[in-house]
Short mmCIF file of C-alpha atoms and ligand atoms in Angstrom, two decimals:
data_model
loop_
_atom_site.label_atom_id
_atom_site.label_comp_id
_atom_site.label_asym_id
_atom_site.label_seq_id
_atom_site.Cartn_x
_atom_site.Cartn_y
_atom_site.Cartn_z
CA MET F 1 -55.90 -41.28 0.61
CA ASP F 2 -59.14 -40.88 -1.30
CA ASN F 3 -59.45 -40.79 -5.08
CA ARG F 4 -60.12 -37.11 -5.40
CA ARG F 5 -57.03 -36.25 -3.48
CA THR F 6 -54.76 -38.29 -5.71
CA THR F 7 -55.73 -36.18 -8.72
CA LEU F 8 -55.11 -32.81 -7.11
CA ALA F 9 -51.85 -30.90 -7.42
CA ARG F 10 -52.65 -28.62 -4.49
CA TRP F 11 -55.23 -28.82 -1.78
CA VAL F 12 -56.00 -27.74 1.72
CA GLU F 13 -57.27 -30.24 4.21
CA ILE F 14 -59.58 -28.99 6.94
CA ASP F 15 -60.06 -31.35 9.83
CA LEU F 16 -63.48 -30.48 11.20
CA ALA F 17 -63.09 -33.03 13.95
CA ALA F 18 -60.06 -31.04 15.14
CA ILE F 19 -62.14 -27.83 15.21
CA ALA F 20 -64.84 -29.67 17.17
CA HIS F 21 -62.23 -30.89 19.63
CA ASN F 22 -60.72 -27.41 20.08
CA VAL F 23 -64.08 -25.73 20.62
CA ALA F 24 -65.06 -28.40 23.12
CA GLN F 25 -61.76 -27.87 24.97
CA VAL F 26 -62.32 -24.11 25.15
CA ARG F 27 -65.92 -24.66 26.22
CA ARG F 28 -64.68 -26.89 29.05
CA LEU F 29 -62.05 -24.35 30.10
CA LEU F 30 -64.65 -21.58 30.36
CA GLY F 31 -67.13 -23.46 32.50
CA PRO F 32 -70.88 -22.89 32.41
CA GLU F 33 -70.89 -19.19 33.38
CA VAL F 34 -68.98 -17.74 30.44
CA ARG F 35 -70.41 -17.67 26.94
CA LEU F 36 -68.41 -18.48 23.88
CA MET F 37 -68.36 -16.50 20.67
CA ALA F 38 -66.73 -18.41 17.80
CA VAL F 39 -64.91 -15.87 15.64
CA VAL F 40 -65.36 -16.97 12.02
CA LYS F 41 -64.25 -13.83 10.18
CA ALA F 42 -61.92 -14.11 7.17
CA ASP F 43 -63.62 -17.30 6.02
CA ALA F 44 -63.07 -18.76 9.49
CA TYR F 45 -59.35 -17.91 9.25
CA GLY F 46 -59.26 -19.93 6.03
CA HIS F 47 -61.11 -22.95 7.41
CA GLY F 48 -64.47 -22.45 5.70
CA LEU F 49 -67.00 -19.97 7.10
CA VAL F 50 -70.12 -22.15 7.07
CA GLN F 51 -68.46 -25.45 7.94
CA ALA F 52 -66.45 -24.04 10.84
CA SER F 53 -69.50 -22.18 12.17
CA ARG F 54 -71.64 -25.32 12.18
CA VAL F 55 -68.97 -27.29 14.01
CA ALA F 56 -68.49 -24.53 16.59
CA LEU F 57 -72.23 -24.27 17.24
CA SER F 58 -72.49 -28.06 17.55
CA GLN F 59 -69.86 -27.88 20.32
CA GLY F 60 -71.58 -25.24 22.38
CA ALA F 61 -70.59 -21.89 20.87
CA ASP F 62 -73.30 -19.36 21.73
CA MET F 63 -72.65 -16.74 19.13
CA LEU F 64 -70.65 -16.15 15.94
CA GLY F 65 -68.37 -13.19 15.22
CA VAL F 66 -67.68 -11.83 11.71
CA THR F 67 -66.20 -8.64 10.31
CA HIS F 68 -68.58 -7.89 7.45
CA PRO F 69 -72.36 -8.08 7.14
CA GLU F 70 -71.82 -10.06 3.92
CA GLU F 71 -70.33 -12.88 5.97
CA GLY F 72 -73.40 -12.83 8.17
CA ILE F 73 -75.65 -13.08 5.11
CA ILE F 74 -73.78 -16.18 3.90
CA LEU F 75 -74.33 -17.79 7.30
CA ARG F 76 -78.03 -16.92 7.33
CA GLU F 77 -78.47 -18.24 3.80
CA ALA F 78 -76.84 -21.48 4.93
CA GLY F 79 -79.63 -21.76 7.49
CA ILE F 80 -77.65 -20.77 10.57
CA ALA F 81 -79.90 -19.08 13.11
CA ALA F 82 -77.40 -18.35 15.92
CA PRO F 83 -76.75 -14.71 16.89
CA ILE F 84 -74.04 -13.11 14.73
CA LEU F 85 -72.04 -10.08 15.86
CA VAL F 86 -70.62 -7.88 13.07
CA PHE F 87 -67.37 -6.29 14.30
CA ARG F 88 -66.79 -3.53 11.81
CA PRO F 89 -68.89 -0.37 11.76
CA LEU F 90 -71.71 -0.45 9.22
CA LEU F 91 -71.56 1.98 6.32
CA PRO F 92 -74.56 4.26 5.92
CA GLY F 93 -77.11 2.20 4.01
CA GLU F 94 -76.07 -1.16 5.43
CA GLU F 95 -78.50 -0.94 8.36
CA GLU F 96 -81.43 -2.39 6.41
CA THR F 97 -79.33 -5.43 5.53
CA ALA F 98 -78.39 -5.94 9.16
CA VAL F 99 -82.01 -5.76 10.23
CA ALA F 100 -83.24 -7.96 7.37
CA PHE F 101 -80.73 -10.71 8.14
CA ASP F 102 -80.93 -10.35 11.88
CA LEU F 103 -77.25 -9.49 12.29
CA THR F 104 -76.08 -7.79 15.48
CA PRO F 105 -74.12 -4.61 14.67
CA SER F 106 -71.33 -3.05 16.67
CA ILE F 107 -71.88 0.63 17.42
CA SER F 108 -68.83 2.90 17.41
CA GLU F 109 -70.34 6.35 17.06
CA PRO F 110 -73.70 8.02 17.67
CA GLU F 111 -74.68 8.46 14.03
CA GLN F 112 -74.57 4.69 13.55
CA ALA F 113 -76.93 4.28 16.47
CA ARG F 114 -79.36 6.83 15.02
CA ARG F 115 -79.35 5.27 11.57
CA LEU F 116 -79.84 1.82 13.01
CA ALA F 117 -82.67 3.06 15.18
CA ALA F 118 -84.41 4.42 12.08
CA ALA F 119 -84.02 1.05 10.34
CA SER F 120 -85.36 -0.77 13.42
CA ARG F 121 -88.34 1.58 13.58
CA LYS F 122 -89.13 0.75 9.96
CA ALA F 123 -88.92 -2.95 10.73
CA GLY F 124 -91.11 -2.43 13.77
CA ARG F 125 -88.98 -4.12 16.39
CA ALA F 126 -86.19 -3.31 18.83
CA PHE F 127 -82.88 -4.40 17.48
CA PRO F 128 -79.97 -5.88 19.47
CA VAL F 129 -76.61 -4.10 19.25
CA HIS F 130 -73.26 -4.25 20.99
CA LEU F 131 -71.46 -1.11 21.97
CA LYS F 132 -67.77 -0.99 21.10
CA VAL F 133 -65.44 0.83 23.48
CA GLU F 134 -62.00 1.96 22.32
CA THR F 135 -59.46 1.40 25.08
CA GLY F 136 -56.13 1.13 23.30
CA MET F 137 -56.42 -0.68 20.00
CA GLY F 138 -56.62 2.67 18.24
CA ARG F 139 -59.28 1.60 15.81
CA THR F 140 -63.04 1.52 16.29
CA GLY F 141 -65.23 2.28 19.28
CA PHE F 142 -66.28 5.11 21.59
CA LEU F 143 -63.58 6.64 23.70
CA PRO F 144 -64.64 6.20 27.35
CA GLU F 145 -65.02 9.96 27.94
CA VAL F 146 -67.12 10.38 24.81
CA LEU F 147 -69.34 7.52 25.86
CA ARG F 148 -69.90 9.02 29.31
CA GLU F 149 -70.87 12.30 27.71
CA LEU F 150 -73.26 10.78 25.17
CA ALA F 151 -74.75 8.14 27.44
CA GLY F 152 -77.93 10.06 28.18
CA GLU F 153 -78.76 10.54 24.53
CA LEU F 154 -77.58 7.12 23.31
CA PHE F 155 -79.38 4.98 25.81
CA SER F 156 -82.64 6.80 25.38
CA ILE F 157 -82.86 5.36 21.86
CA ARG F 158 -85.70 2.93 22.42
CA GLU F 159 -85.44 1.08 19.13
CA LEU F 160 -82.12 -0.42 20.11
CA LYS F 161 -81.63 -3.23 22.57
CA TRP F 162 -78.23 -2.68 24.20
CA GLU F 163 -77.40 -6.34 24.47
CA GLY F 164 -73.63 -6.10 24.75
CA ILE F 165 -70.64 -3.90 25.40
CA TYR F 166 -67.10 -4.82 24.44
CA THR F 167 -63.53 -3.80 23.82
CA HIS F 168 -60.59 -5.40 22.02
CA PHE F 169 -57.05 -5.90 23.37
CA ALA F 170 -54.10 -4.69 21.32
CA SER F 171 -51.43 -6.95 22.80
CA ALA F 172 -53.10 -9.49 25.04
CA ALA F 173 -50.18 -11.90 25.32
CA GLY F 174 -47.33 -9.50 24.64
CA ASP F 175 -48.08 -6.70 27.08
CA PRO F 176 -49.85 -7.70 30.32
CA ASP F 177 -49.59 -4.18 31.78
CA PHE F 178 -51.24 -2.56 28.82
CA THR F 179 -53.89 -5.29 28.72
CA ARG F 180 -54.70 -4.65 32.39
CA HIS F 181 -54.81 -0.93 31.63
CA GLN F 182 -57.29 -1.54 28.79
CA PHE F 183 -59.37 -3.81 31.00
CA LEU F 184 -59.50 -1.18 33.75
CA LEU F 185 -60.63 1.53 31.34
CA PHE F 186 -63.33 -0.80 30.10
CA SER F 187 -64.41 -1.88 33.58
CA ASP F 188 -64.65 1.76 34.68
CA VAL F 189 -66.95 2.64 31.80
CA VAL F 190 -69.13 -0.38 32.43
CA ARG F 191 -69.35 0.52 36.14
CA ASP F 192 -70.13 4.19 35.45
CA LEU F 193 -72.92 3.24 33.09
CA ALA F 194 -74.28 0.73 35.60
CA GLU F 195 -74.39 3.50 38.19
CA ARG F 196 -76.60 5.39 35.79
CA GLY F 197 -78.86 2.37 35.46
CA ILE F 198 -77.54 1.17 32.12
CA TYR F 199 -76.74 -2.55 32.11
CA PHE F 200 -75.45 -4.84 29.39
CA PRO F 201 -76.19 -8.56 29.61
CA LEU F 202 -73.06 -9.41 27.58
CA ARG F 203 -69.83 -7.69 28.59
CA HIS F 204 -66.84 -9.05 26.71
CA ALA F 205 -63.18 -8.23 26.19
CA CYS F 206 -61.10 -11.38 25.71
CA ASN F 207 -59.73 -12.83 22.51
CA SER F 208 -57.95 -16.20 22.56
CA ALA F 209 -54.78 -15.06 24.29
CA ALA F 210 -56.59 -13.05 26.98
CA ALA F 211 -59.13 -15.82 27.63
CA LEU F 212 -56.23 -18.19 28.31
CA LEU F 213 -54.06 -15.83 30.31
CA TYR F 214 -56.54 -13.75 32.33
CA PRO F 215 -59.50 -15.78 33.59
CA GLU F 216 -60.65 -12.75 35.59
CA MET F 217 -61.20 -10.80 32.36
CA ARG F 218 -63.54 -13.32 30.76
CA LEU F 219 -66.67 -11.51 32.02
CA ASP F 220 -69.87 -12.76 30.34
CA MET F 221 -68.38 -13.92 27.06
CA VAL F 222 -65.06 -14.48 25.27
CA ARG F 223 -64.40 -14.16 21.55
CA ILE F 224 -62.31 -17.06 20.32
CA GLY F 225 -60.70 -17.43 16.89
CA THR F 226 -57.11 -18.68 17.01
CA LEU F 227 -57.65 -21.45 19.59
CA MET F 228 -60.65 -22.80 17.77
CA TYR F 229 -58.50 -23.54 14.72
CA GLY F 230 -55.86 -25.26 16.80
CA GLN F 231 -53.24 -22.55 16.95
CA LEU F 232 -51.64 -20.96 19.95
CA PRO F 233 -51.84 -17.16 20.03
CA ALA F 234 -48.47 -15.48 19.43
CA GLY F 235 -46.78 -15.07 22.79
CA VAL F 236 -48.53 -17.99 24.51
CA GLU F 237 -45.99 -20.75 25.01
CA THR F 238 -47.76 -23.76 26.47
CA ASP F 239 -50.74 -25.56 25.10
CA PHE F 240 -52.57 -26.88 28.13
CA LEU F 241 -55.72 -27.43 26.06
CA GLY F 242 -54.26 -30.15 23.82
CA LEU F 243 -55.24 -28.28 20.66
CA LYS F 244 -55.29 -29.96 17.27
CA ASP F 245 -54.34 -28.03 14.16
CA ALA F 246 -57.27 -28.19 11.77
CA TRP F 247 -55.52 -26.91 8.64
CA SER F 248 -52.93 -28.44 6.39
CA PHE F 249 -51.77 -27.39 2.95
CA TRP F 250 -50.59 -30.01 0.47
CA THR F 251 -49.05 -30.10 -2.95
CA ARG F 252 -47.14 -32.63 -5.04
CA VAL F 253 -43.76 -32.88 -6.68
CA ILE F 254 -44.42 -31.98 -10.33
CA HIS F 255 -40.87 -32.20 -11.63
CA LEU F 256 -37.55 -33.70 -10.60
CA GLN F 257 -34.20 -32.55 -11.83
CA GLN F 258 -30.68 -33.77 -11.21
CA VAL F 259 -28.36 -30.79 -10.88
CA ARG F 260 -24.61 -30.32 -10.68
CA ARG F 261 -22.77 -28.52 -7.93
CA GLY F 262 -22.66 -24.82 -8.77
CA THR F 263 -26.06 -24.65 -10.47
CA THR F 264 -28.05 -21.60 -9.40
CA VAL F 265 -31.75 -21.85 -8.60
CA GLY F 266 -34.58 -19.39 -9.20
CA TYR F 267 -34.96 -15.66 -9.78
CA GLY F 268 -32.07 -13.47 -8.84
CA ARG F 269 -29.78 -16.55 -8.69
CA THR F 270 -29.69 -16.16 -4.93
CA TYR F 271 -29.00 -19.83 -4.26
CA ARG F 272 -26.09 -21.91 -5.53
CA VAL F 273 -26.19 -25.69 -5.17
CA ARG F 274 -23.21 -26.84 -3.09
CA ARG F 275 -23.11 -30.51 -4.14
CA ASP F 276 -24.62 -32.66 -6.87
CA THR F 277 -28.21 -33.24 -5.85
CA THR F 278 -31.83 -33.62 -6.97
CA LEU F 279 -34.23 -30.72 -6.93
CA ALA F 280 -37.99 -31.12 -6.84
CA VAL F 281 -40.27 -28.44 -8.26
CA LEU F 282 -43.51 -27.68 -6.43
CA PRO F 283 -46.48 -25.83 -8.00
CA VAL F 284 -46.85 -23.34 -5.15
CA GLY F 285 -45.47 -19.85 -4.68
CA TYR F 286 -45.87 -16.62 -2.83
CA SER F 287 -49.23 -15.97 -4.49
CA ASP F 288 -50.42 -18.96 -2.45
CA GLY F 289 -49.16 -17.44 0.76
CA PHE F 290 -46.16 -19.79 0.64
CA GLY F 291 -42.71 -18.48 1.42
CA ILE F 292 -43.90 -15.08 2.54
CA ASP F 293 -41.27 -14.18 5.06
CA VAL F 294 -42.58 -11.51 7.35
CA THR F 295 -40.01 -10.10 9.69
CA PRO F 296 -41.97 -8.34 12.40
CA ARG F 297 -40.39 -5.52 14.29
CA PRO F 298 -38.07 -7.19 16.82
CA SER F 299 -39.83 -7.23 20.18
CA GLY F 300 -36.66 -6.99 22.26
CA LEU F 301 -32.89 -6.94 22.10
CA LEU F 302 -32.64 -10.72 21.94
CA ASP F 303 -35.10 -10.75 19.06
CA LEU F 304 -33.06 -8.11 17.26
CA VAL F 305 -29.91 -10.19 17.63
CA LYS F 306 -31.73 -13.22 16.18
CA VAL F 307 -32.87 -11.20 13.15
CA LEU F 308 -29.35 -9.85 12.60
CA VAL F 309 -27.78 -13.31 12.86
CA LYS F 310 -30.32 -14.70 10.38
CA THR F 311 -29.69 -11.88 7.92
CA ALA F 312 -25.92 -12.29 8.22
CA GLY F 313 -26.36 -16.05 7.71
CA ALA F 314 -28.39 -15.45 4.55
CA TYR F 315 -25.63 -13.14 3.25
CA PHE F 316 -22.98 -15.84 3.67
CA GLY F 317 -25.23 -18.55 2.25
CA ILE F 318 -25.72 -20.31 5.60
CA PRO F 319 -29.23 -21.75 5.64
CA TRP F 320 -30.37 -20.37 8.99
CA GLY F 321 -33.95 -19.37 8.67
CA THR F 322 -34.43 -21.67 5.70
CA GLN F 323 -38.00 -22.76 5.15
CA PHE F 324 -38.78 -26.43 5.11
CA VAL F 325 -41.55 -28.48 3.60
CA SER F 326 -42.36 -31.98 4.69
CA ILE F 327 -42.21 -35.07 2.47
CA ASN F 328 -43.03 -38.43 4.02
CA GLY F 329 -42.77 -36.67 7.35
CA LYS F 330 -39.18 -35.55 6.70
CA PRO F 331 -38.11 -31.91 6.54
CA VAL F 332 -36.86 -30.81 3.11
CA PRO F 333 -35.31 -27.35 2.58
CA VAL F 334 -36.71 -24.80 0.15
CA VAL F 335 -33.92 -23.53 -2.09
CA GLY F 336 -33.76 -20.33 -4.13
CA ARG F 337 -36.34 -17.61 -4.10
CA VAL F 338 -39.93 -18.73 -3.94
CA GLY F 339 -41.60 -17.64 -7.20
CA MET F 340 -45.12 -16.41 -7.73
CA GLU F 341 -46.38 -19.89 -8.59
CA LEU F 342 -43.42 -22.29 -8.40
CA SER F 343 -40.76 -23.16 -5.90
CA CYS F 344 -37.92 -25.63 -5.51
CA VAL F 345 -36.84 -27.97 -2.75
CA ASP F 346 -33.66 -30.03 -2.41
CA VAL F 347 -34.60 -33.71 -2.16
CA GLY F 348 -31.05 -35.01 -2.53
CA LYS F 349 -31.30 -36.77 0.83
CA LEU F 350 -34.55 -38.56 -0.02
CA PRO F 351 -33.67 -41.11 -2.69
CA ASP F 352 -37.11 -42.56 -3.44
CA ILE F 353 -39.06 -39.44 -4.31
CA GLU F 354 -41.24 -39.74 -7.40
CA ILE F 355 -43.29 -37.29 -9.41
CA GLY F 356 -46.62 -36.90 -7.62
CA ALA F 357 -45.23 -37.41 -4.12
CA PRO F 358 -47.39 -35.48 -1.61
CA VAL F 359 -45.69 -32.54 0.10
CA GLN F 360 -46.99 -30.72 3.16
CA LEU F 361 -46.36 -26.98 3.33
CA GLN F 362 -46.54 -24.14 5.77
CA ALA F 363 -48.36 -21.10 4.42
CA ARG F 364 -50.43 -18.13 5.44
CA ARG F 365 -53.74 -19.82 5.85
CA THR F 366 -55.89 -16.73 5.42
CA VAL F 367 -54.53 -15.64 2.05
CA LEU F 368 -55.03 -18.83 0.11
CA LYS F 369 -56.33 -18.50 -3.45
CA ALA F 370 -59.88 -19.59 -4.13
CA SER F 371 -58.56 -21.86 -6.88
CA ILE F 372 -57.07 -24.21 -4.30
CA PRO F 373 -59.70 -26.75 -3.32
CA ARG F 374 -60.46 -27.46 0.29
CA LEU F 375 -61.17 -30.99 1.43
CA PHE F 376 -63.12 -31.29 4.63
CA THR F 377 -62.46 -34.33 6.75
CA GLY F 378 -63.85 -35.51 10.05
CA VAL F 379 -67.40 -34.82 8.83
CA GLU F 380 -68.66 -38.34 9.49
CA GLU F 381 -68.62 -37.65 13.19
CA GLN F 382 -70.23 -34.23 12.75
CA GLU F 383 -73.84 -34.79 11.94
CA GLY F 384 -75.47 -32.35 9.58
CA ILE F 385 -72.34 -30.61 8.33
C1 PLP I 401 -60.39 -11.47 15.39
C2 PLP I 401 -61.06 -11.01 16.60
C3 PLP I 401 -61.12 -11.83 17.73
C4 PLP I 401 -60.48 -13.20 17.80
O1 PLP I 401 -59.12 -13.10 18.06
P1 PLP I 401 -58.22 -14.41 18.33
O2 PLP I 401 -57.00 -13.86 18.92
O3 PLP I 401 -58.01 -15.06 17.01
O4 PLP I 401 -58.98 -15.28 19.27
C5 PLP I 401 -61.82 -11.37 18.83
N1 PLP I 401 -62.40 -10.16 18.81
C6 PLP I 401 -62.36 -9.34 17.74
C7 PLP I 401 -63.03 -8.01 17.81
C8 PLP I 401 -61.68 -9.72 16.60
O5 PLP I 401 -61.63 -8.91 15.55
#
């Protein structure tokens, strides 16, 4: 453990070597024909926008994907020259920024195309764009029938270089039928446009789950986030890529307290200690993304039963569904409600715990406060990061 780490009460460790490994694994899976877009939106899912982008590019990513033009600007200012696709529609007035920083916008309606064409004309060069097709996500993009209708007008805009066309799956792992339906809608539009002489060098549809599950849908490029950071997409069970998780969240025991049986812990007094034990206080809470218990809508009857059993267990004080942290590699249960900034764990079964002992936590990696420092490791192997 290095010196800096021993003085921190909370920190996130980002293993850049793990990201490099994961990108290389995906690259290998795709083979030479399919291009790889590394999706680095949301601060690279909490892994560091610039650092993760550099690693991905060093391992053969061809393009970067972000949500906002601001993210693209940060990458450009860090000296990254790779193509950057901006997923969200640009607001009127953002076109100049896109052109100035050489960001590739997504076009979801004709007005955007016209405004961007005007900005390109001013800059004096044709500007690459990707066309977004809405096939079932219910968010951005041209509906296929609208696109067919507007094709003549849209594709006569000379200032734009129609480099790509893409769509986004709503439930790639969870709903194969709907995914195939979306893919068919998309393929039909692409074919219809091709019949009218309109071709796109980069056709893309797959996110992580789809790229794994449906090789036939990879087309010219896939857009990979989740896998790159070492996580399996929800609904994908087996990891045949040997992914390595790149993110870990650490804190330390800041207080120890011996408590008697019957003591209640935390707000609302929801937890009562059932035997004499030792509690450890940790300086993390729900404002750090820790202990946020999201119960998604049950996806089937079995899922519903699980949720009901868990809820009933909580009512009777049975610790099903309890969260655990890890101390010295051993699971330790969280007790009482997680507070905004503090939480408690029961360390009664670990006799040698001292103040300052490192604790590894699970948390929502994308909502972490900026005040929590990130330590990047694995950089020695990654030249120039
Ligand atoms: C976030 C995002 C992705 C990446 O999704 P993963 O499932 O994390 O791989 C791909 N495409 C678009 C348009 C996205 O917004």
